[in-house]
C-alpha cells in the first residue's frame, strides 16, 4: 500500500525520497532515512557515554 503525505508536510518534515517508518509506542513516525540514521548514531553515542554512570564497574 501507499500513503500520500501532502507537500507542505513533506517540506516541513524535511522528507526526501528514502523514508524510515518507525513504531513508537502507540504511534508511527515517518522520518527521512538520512535523518533517522543520524539520530540513531547520535543516540548510540550518547548511550555508550553513559554506561559508567548507569552501571558502575561494567567493563
Coordinates of N, CA and C in Angstrom, one line a residue:
X1 N 0.8 -1.2 0.0 CA 0.0 0.0 0.0 C 0.9 1.3 0.0
X2 N 0.2 2.3 -0.2 CA 0.9 3.6 -0.3 C 0.1 4.6 0.6
X3 N 0.9 5.6 1.1 CA 0.3 6.7 1.9 C 0.8 7.9 1.2
X4 N -0.2 8.8 1.0 CA 0.2 10.1 0.4 C 0.4 11.1 1.5
X5 N 1.5 11.8 1.5 CA 1.8 12.8 2.5 C 1.8 14.2 1.8
X6 N 0.9 15.1 2.2 CA 0.8 16.4 1.5 C 2.2 17.1 1.4
X7 N 2.4 17.8 0.3 CA 3.6 18.5 0.0 C 4.1 19.4 1.2
X8 N 3.2 20.1 1.8 CA 3.5 21.0 2.9 C 4.1 20.3 4.1
X9 N 3.5 19.1 4.4 CA 4.0 18.3 5.5 C 5.4 17.7 5.1
X10 N 5.6 17.2 3.9 CA 6.8 16.7 3.5 C 7.9 17.7 3.6
X11 N 7.6 18.9 3.2 CA 8.6 20.0 3.3 C 8.9 20.4 4.7
X12 N 7.9 20.4 5.5 CA 8.0 20.8 7.0 C 8.9 19.7 7.7
X13 N 8.7 18.5 7.4 CA 9.4 17.4 8.0 C 10.8 17.1 7.3
X14 N 11.0 17.7 6.2 CA 12.3 17.5 5.5 C 12.4 16.1 4.9
X15 N 11.3 15.6 4.5 CA 11.3 14.2 3.9 C 11.8 14.2 2.5
X16 N 12.7 13.3 2.2 CA 13.2 13.1 0.9 C 12.6 11.9 0.3
X17 N 13.3 11.2 -0.6 CA 12.7 10.1 -1.3 C 12.8 8.8 -0.5
X18 N 13.9 8.6 0.3 CA 14.0 7.5 1.1 C 13.5 7.8 2.5
X19 N 12.6 6.9 3.0 CA 12.0 7.2 4.3 C 12.2 6.0 5.3
X20 N 12.0 6.2 6.5 CA 12.0 5.2 7.6 C 10.7 5.4 8.3
X21 N 10.0 4.3 8.5 CA 8.7 4.3 9.3 C 9.1 3.6 10.6
X22 N 8.9 4.3 11.7 CA 9.3 3.8 13.0 C 8.1 3.6 13.9
X23 N 7.9 2.5 14.5 CA 6.9 2.3 15.5 C 7.4 2.9 16.8
X24 N 6.6 3.8 17.4 CA 7.0 4.5 18.6 C 5.8 4.4 19.6
X25 N 5.7 3.4 20.3 CA 4.6 3.2 21.3 C 3.3 3.0 20.6
X26 N 2.4 3.9 20.7 CA 1.1 3.7 20.1 C 1.0 4.5 18.8
X27 N 2.1 5.0 18.2 CA 2.0 5.7 17.0 C 3.1 5.3 16.1
X28 N 3.0 5.8 14.8 CA 4.1 5.5 13.8 C 4.7 6.9 13.5
X29 N 6.0 6.9 13.3 CA 6.7 8.1 12.9 C 7.3 7.9 11.5
X30 N 7.3 8.9 10.7 CA 7.9 8.9 9.4 C 9.0 9.8 9.4
X31 N 10.2 9.3 9.1 CA 11.5 10.1 9.1 C 12.1 10.0 7.8
X32 N 12.9 11.0 7.4 CA 13.8 11.0 6.3 C 14.8 9.9 6.7
X33 N 15.2 9.0 5.8 CA 16.1 7.9 6.2 C 17.5 8.4 6.7
X34 N 18.0 9.5 6.0 CA 19.3 10.0 6.5 C 19.2 10.6 7.8
X35 N 18.1 11.4 8.1 CA 17.9 12.0 9.4 C 17.7 10.9 10.5
X36 N 17.0 9.8 10.2 CA 16.9 8.8 11.1 C 18.2 8.1 11.5
X37 N 19.0 7.8 10.5 CA 20.3 7.2 10.7 C 21.2 8.2 11.5
X38 N 21.2 9.5 11.2 CA 22.0 10.4 12.0 C 21.5 10.5 13.5
X39 N 20.2 10.4 13.7 CA 19.6 10.4 15.0 C 20.0 9.2 15.8
X40 N 20.0 8.0 15.1 CA 20.4 6.8 15.8 C 21.9 6.8 16.2
X41 N 22.7 7.3 15.3 CA 24.1 7.4 15.6 C 24.4 8.3 16.8
X42 N 23.7 9.4 16.8 CA 23.8 10.4 17.9 C 23.4 9.7 19.2
X43 N 22.2 9.0 19.2 CA 21.7 8.4 20.5 C 22.6 7.2 20.9
X44 N 23.1 6.5 20.0 CA 24.0 5.4 20.3 C 25.3 5.9 21.0
X45 N 25.8 7.0 20.5 CA 27.0 7.6 21.0 C 26.7 8.1 22.4
X46 N 25.6 8.8 22.6 CA 25.2 9.3 23.9 C 25.0 8.2 24.9
X47 N 24.4 7.1 24.5 CA 24.1 5.9 25.4 C 25.5 5.3 25.8
X48 N 26.4 5.1 24.8 CA 27.6 4.5 25.2 C 28.5 5.4 26.1
X49 N 28.3 6.7 26.1 CA 29.0 7.6 27.0 C 28.4 7.5 28.4
X50 N 27.2 7.0 28.6 CA 26.6 7.0 29.9 C 26.7 5.6 30.6
X51 N 27.3 4.6 30.0 CA 27.3 3.3 30.6 C 28.0 3.2 31.9
X52 N 29.0 4.0 32.2 CA 29.6 4.0 33.5 C 28.7 4.7 34.6
X53 N 28.0 5.7 34.1 CA 27.1 6.4 35.1 C 25.9 5.5 35.5
X54 N 25.4 4.7 34.5 CA 24.3 3.8 34.8 C 24.7 2.5 35.5
X55 N 25.7 1.9 35.0 CA 26.2 0.6 35.5 C 27.7 0.8 35.9
X56 N 28.0 1.3 37.1 CA 29.4 1.5 37.5 C 30.1 0.2 37.6
X57 N 31.3 0.2 37.1 CA 32.2 -1.0 37.1 C 32.0 -1.9 36.0
X58 N 31.1 -1.7 35.1 CA 30.8 -2.5 33.9 C 31.9 -2.3 32.9
X59 N 32.6 -3.3 32.5 CA 33.7 -3.2 31.5 C 33.2 -3.3 30.1

